Amino acid sequence: MGGCKRPVTTFIVERFIPHNEEAYLNIVSERLGSSISFSKCGGIEIEENWENVKTIFVPTGSAFTSETCAPLIATLPLKIKGEIDEFIKVIFTLFQDLDFTFLEMNPFTLVNGKPYPLDMRRELDDTASFKNFKKVMTPTESYIHGLNEKTSASLKFTVLTPKGRMWTMVAVGGASVIYADKVGDLGFASELGNYAEYSGAPKEEEVLQHARVVIDCATANPDGQERALVISGRIANFTDVGATFNGKIRALKEKESKRKAAQMHIYARRGNPNYQRGLAKMRALGEEIGVPIGVYGPEATMVGICQQAI
């Protein structure tokens, strides 16, 4: 490609949607309102067909009605005009409610008469982050948020189901999403207690503080039912597993009485540099506190321990 020869190692696989027509929709936040552009001729040739793009401006605070939208869809066939009108109005409402500053669908098509985005790019207004999508943080979430603000690493924690029986302590954001998705895929989304991740090579004390919060929430209010804590992450070459496991191990030792009362089982799986040292420490912890801990390295699949934990 362009004279360069390298192995192609990463692919994005998406569902193929058979279609004959491609449309274009773009919304941009401006100083005094939002510009909305639409064309029935979208796709890779949108630039060559820019004369077909119609644009309207919606001032801030103005209602976006069918009358406002009418110039965008004036030339559409009557049988799809109503559907496209409603689609644009709904997307504009989401654009405003979720604090987007830019949203582009190029293209979207119609599947069984309903709009279906085939490709989309979007940007959010980071100055609206204080709204946190209207969610009020719990004291534990607020505590981790405060730690995150003071470090160059990344520390995240969100309570999903306070009485859930499946809890995670996962390194790297992408991996934490994969684990959460796997738990849901196995039919136990309602038992997933939290979303948590740490990345960016946090210090041992930062991992300790983070782990304390996860374990406190995961072991709260014992009810006689067994629970599971999954400790894992994806490979990140700059993260020393041996070092980051120290913080977790210290927290597990401190919280052993709570873990025992909550009947919490522990499963650990890691790769990364020095993973052998980190996993050896986890095995030693199990022997020290007299608890069987499932410990696995890269020979096991990344999300395989979810099935065992469940």
PDB file of C-alpha atoms in Angstrom:
ATOM      1  CA  MET A   1       0.000   0.000   0.000  1.00  0.00           C
ATOM      2  CA  GLY A   2       1.627   3.261  -1.116  1.00  0.00           C
ATOM      3  CA  GLY A   3       4.863   1.388  -1.693  1.00  0.00           C
ATOM      4  CA  CYS A   4       4.941  -0.043   1.840  1.00  0.00           C
ATOM      5  CA  LYS A   5       4.797  -3.755   2.576  1.00  0.00           C
ATOM      6  CA  ARG A   6       3.805  -4.892   6.058  1.00  0.00           C
ATOM      7  CA  PRO A   7       1.651  -7.670   7.546  1.00  0.00           C
ATOM      8  CA  VAL A   8      -1.986  -6.674   8.057  1.00  0.00           C
ATOM      9  CA  THR A   9      -2.783  -7.767  11.599  1.00  0.00           C
ATOM     10  CA  THR A  10      -5.944  -5.910  12.568  1.00  0.00           C
ATOM     11  CA  PHE A  11      -9.355  -6.133  10.937  1.00  0.00           C
ATOM     12  CA  ILE A  12     -12.729  -4.582  11.691  1.00  0.00           C
ATOM     13  CA  VAL A  13     -15.542  -6.955  10.743  1.00  0.00           C
ATOM     14  CA  GLU A  14     -19.000  -5.482  10.363  1.00  0.00           C
ATOM     15  CA  ARG A  15     -22.311  -6.948   9.322  1.00  0.00           C
ATOM     16  CA  PHE A  16     -22.950  -6.456   5.610  1.00  0.00           C
ATOM     17  CA  ILE A  17     -26.229  -4.683   4.869  1.00  0.00           C
ATOM     18  CA  PRO A  18     -27.364  -5.153   1.256  1.00  0.00           C
ATOM     19  CA  HIS A  19     -28.562  -1.814  -0.093  1.00  0.00           C
ATOM     20  CA  ASN A  20     -29.028   0.140  -3.290  1.00  0.00           C
ATOM     21  CA  GLU A  21     -29.154   3.727  -2.030  1.00  0.00           C
ATOM     22  CA  GLU A  22     -26.931   5.737   0.309  1.00  0.00           C
ATOM     23  CA  ALA A  23     -27.860   9.020   2.003  1.00  0.00           C
ATOM     24  CA  TYR A  24     -25.848  11.566   3.985  1.00  0.00           C
ATOM     25  CA  LEU A  25     -26.563  13.371   7.276  1.00  0.00           C
ATOM     26  CA  ASN A  26     -24.330  15.806   9.125  1.00  0.00           C
ATOM     27  CA  ILE A  27     -24.950  17.931  12.236  1.00  0.00           C
ATOM     28  CA  VAL A  28     -22.415  20.475  13.505  1.00  0.00           C
ATOM     29  CA  SER A  29     -22.660  22.603  16.641  1.00  0.00           C
ATOM     30  CA  GLU A  30     -21.814  26.264  15.992  1.00  0.00           C
ATOM     31  CA  ARG A  31     -21.624  29.358  18.166  1.00  0.00           C
ATOM     32  CA  LEU A  32     -25.267  30.385  17.787  1.00  0.00           C
ATOM     33  CA  GLY A  33     -26.900  27.071  16.927  1.00  0.00           C
ATOM     34  CA  SER A  34     -26.474  23.952  14.822  1.00  0.00           C
ATOM     35  CA  SER A  35     -26.124  23.338  11.104  1.00  0.00           C
ATOM     36  CA  ILE A  36     -27.860  20.270   9.676  1.00  0.00           C
ATOM     37  CA  SER A  37     -26.922  18.973   6.234  1.00  0.00           C
ATOM     38  CA  PHE A  38     -28.657  16.211   4.295  1.00  0.00           C
ATOM     39  CA  SER A  39     -28.334  14.622   0.882  1.00  0.00           C
ATOM     40  CA  LYS A  40     -30.000  11.638  -0.737  1.00  0.00           C
ATOM     41  CA  CYS A  41     -26.656  11.013  -2.499  1.00  0.00           C
ATOM     42  CA  GLY A  42     -24.209   9.917   0.209  1.00  0.00           C
ATOM     43  CA  GLY A  43     -21.292   7.516   0.402  1.00  0.00           C
ATOM     44  CA  ILE A  44     -17.760   7.792  -0.939  1.00  0.00           C
ATOM     45  CA  GLU A  45     -18.818  10.164  -3.714  1.00  0.00           C
ATOM     46  CA  ILE A  46     -20.375  12.754  -1.408  1.00  0.00           C
ATOM     47  CA  GLU A  47     -17.697  15.340  -2.248  1.00  0.00           C
ATOM     48  CA  GLU A  48     -18.331  14.968  -5.992  1.00  0.00           C
ATOM     49  CA  ASN A  49     -22.071  15.459  -5.356  1.00  0.00           C
ATOM     50  CA  TRP A  50     -21.841  18.303  -2.869  1.00  0.00           C
ATOM     51  CA  GLU A  51     -24.261  20.391  -4.938  1.00  0.00           C
ATOM     52  CA  ASN A  52     -26.972  17.931  -3.831  1.00  0.00           C
ATOM     53  CA  VAL A  53     -26.345  18.623  -0.138  1.00  0.00           C
ATOM     54  CA  LYS A  54     -28.952  20.857   1.490  1.00  0.00           C
ATOM     55  CA  THR A  55     -28.171  22.702   4.734  1.00  0.00           C
ATOM     56  CA  ILE A  56     -30.313  24.506   7.284  1.00  0.00           C
ATOM     57  CA  PHE A  57     -29.371  26.395  10.441  1.00  0.00           C
ATOM     58  CA  VAL A  58     -31.269  25.826  13.708  1.00  0.00           C
ATOM     59  CA  PRO A  59     -30.683  28.649  16.236  1.00  0.00           C
ATOM     60  CA  THR A  60     -30.056  27.642  19.839  1.00  0.00           C
ATOM     61  CA  GLY A  61     -33.333  27.344  21.721  1.00  0.00           C
ATOM     62  CA  SER A  62     -35.454  27.027  18.579  1.00  0.00           C
ATOM     63  CA  ALA A  63     -37.835  24.090  18.160  1.00  0.00           C
ATOM     64  CA  PHE A  64     -36.846  21.654  15.423  1.00  0.00           C
ATOM     65  CA  THR A  65     -40.131  20.762  13.753  1.00  0.00           C
ATOM     66  CA  SER A  66     -41.175  19.131  10.501  1.00  0.00           C
ATOM     67  CA  GLU A  67     -41.555  22.624   9.054  1.00  0.00           C
ATOM     68  CA  THR A  68     -37.957  23.411   9.999  1.00  0.00           C
ATOM     69  CA  CYS A  69     -36.764  20.144   8.463  1.00  0.00           C
ATOM     70  CA  ALA A  70     -38.819  20.502   5.266  1.00  0.00           C
ATOM     71  CA  PRO A  71     -36.133  22.211   3.107  1.00  0.00           C
ATOM     72  CA  LEU A  72     -33.777  19.267   3.688  1.00  0.00           C
ATOM     73  CA  ILE A  73     -36.155  16.630   2.350  1.00  0.00           C
ATOM     74  CA  ALA A  74     -38.218  18.637  -0.139  1.00  0.00           C
ATOM     75  CA  THR A  75     -37.147  16.548  -3.151  1.00  0.00           C
ATOM     76  CA  LEU A  76     -37.545  13.111  -1.558  1.00  0.00           C
ATOM     77  CA  PRO A  77     -40.256  10.707  -2.757  1.00  0.00           C
ATOM     78  CA  LEU A  78     -43.416  11.007  -0.673  1.00  0.00           C
ATOM     79  CA  LYS A  79     -43.260   7.360   0.476  1.00  0.00           C
ATOM     80  CA  ILE A  80     -40.005   7.902   2.415  1.00  0.00           C
ATOM     81  CA  LYS A  81     -40.250  11.605   3.224  1.00  0.00           C
ATOM     82  CA  GLY A  82     -42.084  11.086   6.523  1.00  0.00           C
ATOM     83  CA  GLU A  83     -39.662   8.403   7.702  1.00  0.00           C
ATOM     84  CA  ILE A  84     -36.594  10.543   6.930  1.00  0.00           C
ATOM     85  CA  ASP A  85     -38.211  13.592   8.553  1.00  0.00           C
ATOM     86  CA  GLU A  86     -38.785  11.674  11.792  1.00  0.00           C
ATOM     87  CA  PHE A  87     -35.294  10.156  11.664  1.00  0.00           C
ATOM     88  CA  ILE A  88     -33.550  13.534  11.344  1.00  0.00           C
ATOM     89  CA  LYS A  89     -35.626  14.990  14.192  1.00  0.00           C
ATOM     90  CA  VAL A  90     -34.801  12.075  16.503  1.00  0.00           C
ATOM     91  CA  ILE A  91     -31.090  12.233  15.674  1.00  0.00           C
ATOM     92  CA  PHE A  92     -31.024  15.988  16.297  1.00  0.00           C
ATOM     93  CA  THR A  93     -32.689  15.461  19.695  1.00  0.00           C
ATOM     94  CA  LEU A  94     -30.021  12.903  20.611  1.00  0.00           C
ATOM     95  CA  PHE A  95     -27.341  15.276  19.320  1.00  0.00           C
ATOM     96  CA  GLN A  96     -28.485  17.910  21.796  1.00  0.00           C
ATOM     97  CA  ASP A  97     -29.325  15.654  24.759  1.00  0.00           C
ATOM     98  CA  LEU A  98     -25.992  13.807  24.685  1.00  0.00           C
ATOM     99  CA  ASP A  99     -23.854  16.928  24.102  1.00  0.00           C
ATOM    100  CA  PHE A 100     -22.494  16.098  20.665  1.00  0.00           C
ATOM    101  CA  THR A 101     -20.614  18.798  18.816  1.00  0.00           C
ATOM    102  CA  PHE A 102     -20.325  16.854  15.564  1.00  0.00           C
ATOM    103  CA  LEU A 103     -22.185  13.897  14.085  1.00  0.00           C
ATOM    104  CA  GLU A 104     -21.904  12.567  10.554  1.00  0.00           C
ATOM    105  CA  MET A 105     -23.592   9.538   9.021  1.00  0.00           C
ATOM    106  CA  ASN A 106     -22.011   8.800   5.675  1.00  0.00           C
ATOM    107  CA  PRO A 107     -23.752   6.865   4.547  1.00  0.00           C
ATOM    108  CA  PHE A 108     -27.036   5.706   5.994  1.00  0.00           C
ATOM    109  CA  THR A 109     -29.549   3.671   4.056  1.00  0.00           C
ATOM    110  CA  LEU A 110     -33.079   2.309   4.372  1.00  0.00           C
ATOM    111  CA  VAL A 111     -33.630  -1.272   5.534  1.00  0.00           C
ATOM    112  CA  ASN A 112     -37.243  -2.372   5.258  1.00  0.00           C
ATOM    113  CA  GLY A 113     -38.186   1.279   4.995  1.00  0.00           C
ATOM    114  CA  LYS A 114     -36.306   2.266   8.173  1.00  0.00           C
ATOM    115  CA  PRO A 115     -33.111   4.397   8.293  1.00  0.00           C
ATOM    116  CA  TYR A 116     -29.991   2.363   9.114  1.00  0.00           C
ATOM    117  CA  PRO A 117     -26.562   4.034   9.678  1.00  0.00           C
ATOM    118  CA  LEU A 118     -23.777   2.240   7.821  1.00  0.00           C
ATOM    119  CA  ASP A 119     -20.952   4.485   9.001  1.00  0.00           C
ATOM    120  CA  MET A 120     -20.859   7.218  11.592  1.00  0.00           C
ATOM    121  CA  ARG A 121     -18.396   9.666  13.084  1.00  0.00           C
ATOM    122  CA  ARG A 122     -19.138  11.715  16.173  1.00  0.00           C
ATOM    123  CA  GLU A 123     -17.492  14.073  18.652  1.00  0.00           C
ATOM    124  CA  LEU A 124     -18.616  14.990  22.159  1.00  0.00           C
ATOM    125  CA  ASP A 125     -18.378  18.292  24.008  1.00  0.00           C
ATOM    126  CA  ASP A 126     -15.807  17.620  26.737  1.00  0.00           C
ATOM    127  CA  THR A 127     -16.873  20.768  28.594  1.00  0.00           C
ATOM    128  CA  ALA A 128     -20.177  18.990  29.321  1.00  0.00           C
ATOM    129  CA  SER A 129     -18.440  16.118  31.127  1.00  0.00           C
ATOM    130  CA  PHE A 130     -19.617  17.484  34.478  1.00  0.00           C
ATOM    131  CA  LYS A 131     -23.123  16.374  33.524  1.00  0.00           C
ATOM    132  CA  ASN A 132     -21.916  12.760  33.351  1.00  0.00           C
ATOM    133  CA  PHE A 133     -25.009  11.951  31.286  1.00  0.00           C
ATOM    134  CA  LYS A 134     -27.190  13.003  34.231  1.00  0.00           C
ATOM    135  CA  LYS A 135     -25.809  10.245  36.493  1.00  0.00           C
ATOM    136  CA  VAL A 136     -25.019  11.178  40.091  1.00  0.00           C
ATOM    137  CA  MET A 137     -21.852   9.480  41.311  1.00  0.00           C
ATOM    138  CA  THR A 138     -21.942   7.343  44.443  1.00  0.00           C
ATOM    139  CA  PRO A 139     -19.411   8.162  47.213  1.00  0.00           C
ATOM    140  CA  THR A 140     -17.148   5.308  46.052  1.00  0.00           C
ATOM    141  CA  GLU A 141     -17.355   6.404  42.411  1.00  0.00           C
ATOM    142  CA  SER A 142     -16.614   9.974  43.452  1.00  0.00           C
ATOM    143  CA  TYR A 143     -13.578   8.804  45.428  1.00  0.00           C
ATOM    144  CA  ILE A 144     -12.083   6.961  42.433  1.00  0.00           C
ATOM    145  CA  HIS A 145     -12.923   9.921  40.201  1.00  0.00           C
ATOM    146  CA  GLY A 146     -10.912  12.116  42.569  1.00  0.00           C
ATOM    147  CA  LEU A 147      -7.943   9.729  42.402  1.00  0.00           C
ATOM    148  CA  ASN A 148      -8.169   9.704  38.619  1.00  0.00           C
ATOM    149  CA  GLU A 149      -7.999  13.491  38.499  1.00  0.00           C
ATOM    150  CA  LYS A 150      -4.703  13.477  40.414  1.00  0.00           C
ATOM    151  CA  THR A 151      -2.777  10.856  38.436  1.00  0.00           C
ATOM    152  CA  SER A 152      -1.300  10.528  34.981  1.00  0.00           C
ATOM    153  CA  ALA A 153      -2.690   6.970  34.890  1.00  0.00           C
ATOM    154  CA  SER A 154      -6.339   6.056  34.368  1.00  0.00           C
ATOM    155  CA  LEU A 155      -8.548   4.802  37.212  1.00  0.00           C
ATOM    156  CA  LYS A 156     -12.240   4.142  36.557  1.00  0.00           C
ATOM    157  CA  PHE A 157     -15.032   2.663  38.665  1.00  0.00           C
ATOM    158  CA  THR A 158     -18.795   2.571  38.149  1.00  0.00           C
ATOM    159  CA  VAL A 159     -21.331   0.592  40.165  1.00  0.00           C
ATOM    160  CA  LEU A 160     -23.811  -1.171  37.876  1.00  0.00           C
ATOM    161  CA  THR A 161     -25.621  -3.582  40.203  1.00  0.00           C
ATOM    162  CA  PRO A 162     -24.895  -3.014  43.929  1.00  0.00           C
ATOM    163  CA  LYS A 163     -26.112  -6.505  44.840  1.00  0.00           C
ATOM    164  CA  GLY A 164     -24.484  -8.179  41.820  1.00  0.00           C
ATOM    165  CA  ARG A 165     -22.468 -11.369  42.289  1.00  0.00           C
ATOM    166  CA  MET A 166     -19.975 -10.902  39.452  1.00  0.00           C
ATOM    167  CA  TRP A 167     -17.293  -8.213  39.927  1.00  0.00           C
ATOM    168  CA  THR A 168     -14.280  -7.251  37.832  1.00  0.00           C
ATOM    169  CA  MET A 169     -10.906  -5.617  38.392  1.00  0.00           C
ATOM    170  CA  VAL A 170      -9.489  -5.333  34.870  1.00  0.00           C
ATOM    171  CA  ALA A 171      -6.476  -3.550  33.398  1.00  0.00           C
ATOM    172  CA  VAL A 172      -6.954  -1.401  30.272  1.00  0.00           C
ATOM    173  CA  GLY A 173     -10.297   0.107  29.219  1.00  0.00           C
ATOM    174  CA  GLY A 174     -10.764  -1.987  26.090  1.00  0.00           C
ATOM    175  CA  ALA A 175     -10.341  -5.200  28.060  1.00  0.00           C
ATOM    176  CA  SER A 176     -12.773  -4.098  30.770  1.00  0.00           C
ATOM    177  CA  VAL A 177     -15.448  -3.559  28.119  1.00  0.00           C
ATOM    178  CA  ILE A 178     -14.741  -7.000  26.638  1.00  0.00           C
ATOM    179  CA  TYR A 179     -15.149  -8.665  30.031  1.00  0.00           C
ATOM    180  CA  ALA A 180     -18.394  -6.821  30.740  1.00  0.00           C
ATOM    181  CA  ASP A 181     -19.666  -7.803  27.303  1.00  0.00           C
ATOM    182  CA  LYS A 182     -18.722 -11.440  27.889  1.00  0.00           C
ATOM    183  CA  VAL A 183     -20.602 -11.597  31.172  1.00  0.00           C
ATOM    184  CA  GLY A 184     -23.664 -10.250  29.369  1.00  0.00           C
ATOM    185  CA  ASP A 185     -23.149 -12.660  26.489  1.00  0.00           C
ATOM    186  CA  LEU A 186     -23.232 -15.550  28.971  1.00  0.00           C
ATOM    187  CA  GLY A 187     -26.602 -14.343  30.254  1.00  0.00           C
ATOM    188  CA  PHE A 188     -25.480 -12.782  33.532  1.00  0.00           C
ATOM    189  CA  ALA A 189     -25.623  -9.053  32.767  1.00  0.00           C
ATOM    190  CA  SER A 190     -28.046  -8.578  35.667  1.00  0.00           C
ATOM    191  CA  GLU A 191     -25.385  -9.962  38.043  1.00  0.00           C
ATOM    192  CA  LEU A 192     -22.540  -7.716  36.821  1.00  0.00           C
ATOM    193  CA  GLY A 193     -21.730  -5.534  39.803  1.00  0.00           C
ATOM    194  CA  ASN A 194     -19.393  -2.981  38.291  1.00  0.00           C
ATOM    195  CA  TYR A 195     -17.329  -1.518  35.506  1.00  0.00           C
ATOM    196  CA  ALA A 196     -13.744  -0.930  36.618  1.00  0.00           C
ATOM    197  CA  GLU A 197     -10.431  -0.445  34.878  1.00  0.00           C
ATOM    198  CA  TYR A 198      -6.978   0.875  35.483  1.00  0.00           C
ATOM    199  CA  SER A 199      -4.328   1.606  32.863  1.00  0.00           C
ATOM    200  CA  GLY A 200      -1.380   3.834  32.088  1.00  0.00           C
ATOM    201  CA  ALA A 201       1.005   2.127  34.532  1.00  0.00           C
ATOM    202  CA  PRO A 202      -0.510   3.342  37.839  1.00  0.00           C
ATOM    203  CA  LYS A 203       1.607   3.331  40.977  1.00  0.00           C
ATOM    204  CA  GLU A 204       1.215   0.535  43.520  1.00  0.00           C
ATOM    205  CA  GLU A 205      -0.528   2.849  46.007  1.00  0.00           C
ATOM    206  CA  GLU A 206      -3.007   3.927  43.324  1.00  0.00           C
ATOM    207  CA  VAL A 207      -3.800   0.299  42.466  1.00  0.00           C
ATOM    208  CA  LEU A 208      -4.197  -0.381  46.200  1.00  0.00           C
ATOM    209  CA  GLN A 209      -6.728   2.436  46.636  1.00  0.00           C
ATOM    210  CA  HIS A 210      -8.617   1.336  43.526  1.00  0.00           C
ATOM    211  CA  ALA A 211      -8.673  -2.335  44.606  1.00  0.00           C
ATOM    212  CA  ARG A 212      -9.902  -1.442  48.092  1.00  0.00           C
ATOM    213  CA  VAL A 213     -12.952   0.277  46.639  1.00  0.00           C
ATOM    214  CA  VAL A 214     -13.758  -2.592  44.267  1.00  0.00           C
ATOM    215  CA  ILE A 215     -13.460  -5.194  47.024  1.00  0.00           C
ATOM    216  CA  ASP A 216     -15.477  -3.148  49.536  1.00  0.00           C
ATOM    217  CA  CYS A 217     -18.349  -2.847  47.069  1.00  0.00           C
ATOM    218  CA  ALA A 218     -18.055  -6.451  45.886  1.00  0.00           C
ATOM    219  CA  THR A 219     -18.261  -7.849  49.436  1.00  0.00           C
ATOM    220  CA  ALA A 220     -20.903  -5.486  50.850  1.00  0.00           C
ATOM    221  CA  ASN A 221     -24.010  -6.903  52.521  1.00  0.00           C
ATOM    222  CA  PRO A 222     -23.324 -10.671  52.443  1.00  0.00           C
ATOM    223  CA  ASP A 223     -26.494 -12.587  51.601  1.00  0.00           C
ATOM    224  CA  GLY A 224     -25.385 -16.214  51.696  1.00  0.00           C
ATOM    225  CA  GLN A 225     -24.906 -16.418  47.933  1.00  0.00           C
ATOM    226  CA  GLU A 226     -21.480 -17.003  46.433  1.00  0.00           C
ATOM    227  CA  ARG A 227     -19.792 -14.220  44.474  1.00  0.00           C
ATOM    228  CA  ALA A 228     -16.842 -13.961  42.080  1.00  0.00           C
ATOM    229  CA  LEU A 229     -14.073 -11.432  41.468  1.00  0.00           C
ATOM    230  CA  VAL A 230     -12.308 -11.531  38.093  1.00  0.00           C
ATOM    231  CA  ILE A 231      -8.822 -10.003  37.971  1.00  0.00           C
ATOM    232  CA  SER A 232      -7.469  -9.680  34.442  1.00  0.00           C
ATOM    233  CA  GLY A 233      -6.580  -7.382  31.563  1.00  0.00           C
ATOM    234  CA  ARG A 234      -5.236  -7.301  28.046  1.00  0.00           C
ATOM    235  CA  ILE A 235      -1.591  -7.094  27.060  1.00  0.00           C
ATOM    236  CA  ALA A 236       0.065  -3.679  27.415  1.00  0.00           C
ATOM    237  CA  ASN A 237       3.801  -3.857  26.923  1.00  0.00           C
ATOM    238  CA  PHE A 238       4.640  -1.052  29.348  1.00  0.00           C
ATOM    239  CA  THR A 239       2.671  -2.486  32.296  1.00  0.00           C
ATOM    240  CA  ASP A 240       4.626  -4.569  34.831  1.00  0.00           C
ATOM    241  CA  VAL A 241       2.130  -7.143  36.098  1.00  0.00           C
ATOM    242  CA  GLY A 242       4.414  -8.076  38.954  1.00  0.00           C
ATOM    243  CA  ALA A 243       4.255  -4.502  40.228  1.00  0.00           C
ATOM    244  CA  THR A 244       0.546  -3.803  39.676  1.00  0.00           C
ATOM    245  CA  PHE A 245      -0.440  -7.089  41.344  1.00  0.00           C
ATOM    246  CA  ASN A 246       1.227  -5.901  44.561  1.00  0.00           C
ATOM    247  CA  GLY A 247      -1.510  -3.317  45.117  1.00  0.00           C
ATOM    248  CA  LYS A 248      -4.285  -5.852  44.511  1.00  0.00           C
ATOM    249  CA  ILE A 249      -2.663  -8.435  46.797  1.00  0.00           C
ATOM    250  CA  ARG A 250      -2.309  -5.918  49.619  1.00  0.00           C
ATOM    251  CA  ALA A 251      -5.983  -5.002  49.278  1.00  0.00           C
ATOM    252  CA  LEU A 252      -7.067  -8.664  49.235  1.00  0.00           C
ATOM    253  CA  LYS A 253      -5.078  -9.334  52.411  1.00  0.00           C
ATOM    254  CA  GLU A 254      -6.634  -6.320  54.144  1.00  0.00           C
ATOM    255  CA  LYS A 255     -10.150  -7.303  53.099  1.00  0.00           C
ATOM    256  CA  GLU A 256      -9.868 -11.064  53.705  1.00  0.00           C
ATOM    257  CA  SER A 257     -12.531 -11.133  56.433  1.00  0.00           C
ATOM    258  CA  LYS A 258     -14.972  -9.317  54.138  1.00  0.00           C
ATOM    259  CA  ARG A 259     -14.149 -11.660  51.242  1.00  0.00           C
ATOM    260  CA  LYS A 260     -14.759 -14.672  53.439  1.00  0.00           C
ATOM    261  CA  ALA A 261     -18.083 -13.360  54.750  1.00  0.00           C
ATOM    262  CA  ALA A 262     -19.251 -12.652  51.187  1.00  0.00           C
ATOM    263  CA  GLN A 263     -18.135 -16.118  49.977  1.00  0.00           C
ATOM    264  CA  MET A 264     -16.224 -14.493  47.160  1.00  0.00           C
ATOM    265  CA  HIS A 265     -14.159 -16.658  44.806  1.00  0.00           C
ATOM    266  CA  ILE A 266     -11.199 -15.137  42.970  1.00  0.00           C
ATOM    267  CA  TYR A 267     -10.064 -15.777  39.390  1.00  0.00           C
ATOM    268  CA  ALA A 268      -6.926 -14.172  37.936  1.00  0.00           C
ATOM    269  CA  ARG A 269      -5.610 -14.248  34.375  1.00  0.00           C
ATOM    270  CA  ARG A 270      -2.837 -12.061  32.929  1.00  0.00           C
ATOM    271  CA  GLY A 271      -0.185 -11.879  30.237  1.00  0.00           C
ATOM    272  CA  ASN A 272       2.175  -8.875  29.911  1.00  0.00           C
ATOM    273  CA  PRO A 273       5.824  -8.477  30.926  1.00  0.00           C
ATOM    274  CA  ASN A 274       6.629 -10.256  34.212  1.00  0.00           C
ATOM    275  CA  TYR A 275       3.231 -11.968  34.264  1.00  0.00           C
ATOM    276  CA  GLN A 276       4.864 -15.113  35.732  1.00  0.00           C
ATOM    277  CA  ARG A 277       6.028 -13.109  38.744  1.00  0.00           C
ATOM    278  CA  GLY A 278       2.615 -11.529  39.210  1.00  0.00           C
ATOM    279  CA  LEU A 279       0.736 -14.824  38.959  1.00  0.00           C
ATOM    280  CA  ALA A 280       3.206 -16.513  41.319  1.00  0.00           C
ATOM    281  CA  LYS A 281       2.421 -13.826  43.893  1.00  0.00           C
ATOM    282  CA  MET A 282      -1.298 -14.482  43.421  1.00  0.00           C
ATOM    283  CA  ARG A 283      -0.828 -18.220  43.960  1.00  0.00           C
ATOM    284  CA  ALA A 284       1.202 -17.511  47.082  1.00  0.00           C
ATOM    285  CA  LEU A 285      -1.600 -15.263  48.353  1.00  0.00           C
ATOM    286  CA  GLY A 286      -4.073 -18.114  47.972  1.00  0.00           C
ATOM    287  CA  GLU A 287      -1.841 -20.388  50.030  1.00  0.00           C
ATOM    288  CA  GLU A 288      -1.265 -17.707  52.668  1.00  0.00           C
ATOM    289  CA  ILE A 289      -4.942 -16.950  53.274  1.00  0.00           C
ATOM    290  CA  GLY A 290      -6.079 -20.522  52.612  1.00  0.00           C
ATOM    291  CA  VAL A 291      -8.270 -19.713  49.636  1.00  0.00           C
ATOM    292  CA  PRO A 292      -8.138 -21.499  46.241  1.00  0.00           C
ATOM    293  CA  ILE A 293      -7.510 -18.804  43.610  1.00  0.00           C
ATOM    294  CA  GLY A 294      -7.879 -19.711  39.949  1.00  0.00           C
ATOM    295  CA  VAL A 295      -4.655 -18.409  38.388  1.00  0.00           C
ATOM    296  CA  TYR A 296      -4.034 -18.447  34.623  1.00  0.00           C
ATOM    297  CA  GLY A 297      -1.519 -16.994  32.175  1.00  0.00           C
ATOM    298  CA  PRO A 298      -1.684 -16.405  28.411  1.00  0.00           C
ATOM    299  CA  GLU A 299      -2.229 -20.137  27.821  1.00  0.00           C
ATOM    300  CA  ALA A 300      -5.864 -19.486  28.799  1.00  0.00           C
ATOM    301  CA  THR A 301      -8.255 -17.400  26.716  1.00  0.00           C
ATOM    302  CA  MET A 302      -8.699 -13.872  27.971  1.00  0.00           C
ATOM    303  CA  VAL A 303     -12.386 -14.185  28.874  1.00  0.00           C
ATOM    304  CA  GLY A 304     -12.393 -17.905  29.669  1.00  0.00           C
ATOM    305  CA  ILE A 305     -12.337 -17.206  33.395  1.00  0.00           C
ATOM    306  CA  CYS A 306     -15.738 -15.501  33.111  1.00  0.00           C
ATOM    307  CA  GLN A 307     -17.337 -18.871  32.389  1.00  0.00           C
ATOM    308  CA  GLN A 308     -15.555 -20.438  35.355  1.00  0.00           C
ATOM    309  CA  ALA A 309     -16.513 -17.583  37.655  1.00  0.00           C
ATOM    310  CA  ILE A 310     -20.158 -17.820  36.628  1.00  0.00           C
TER     311      ILE A 310
END
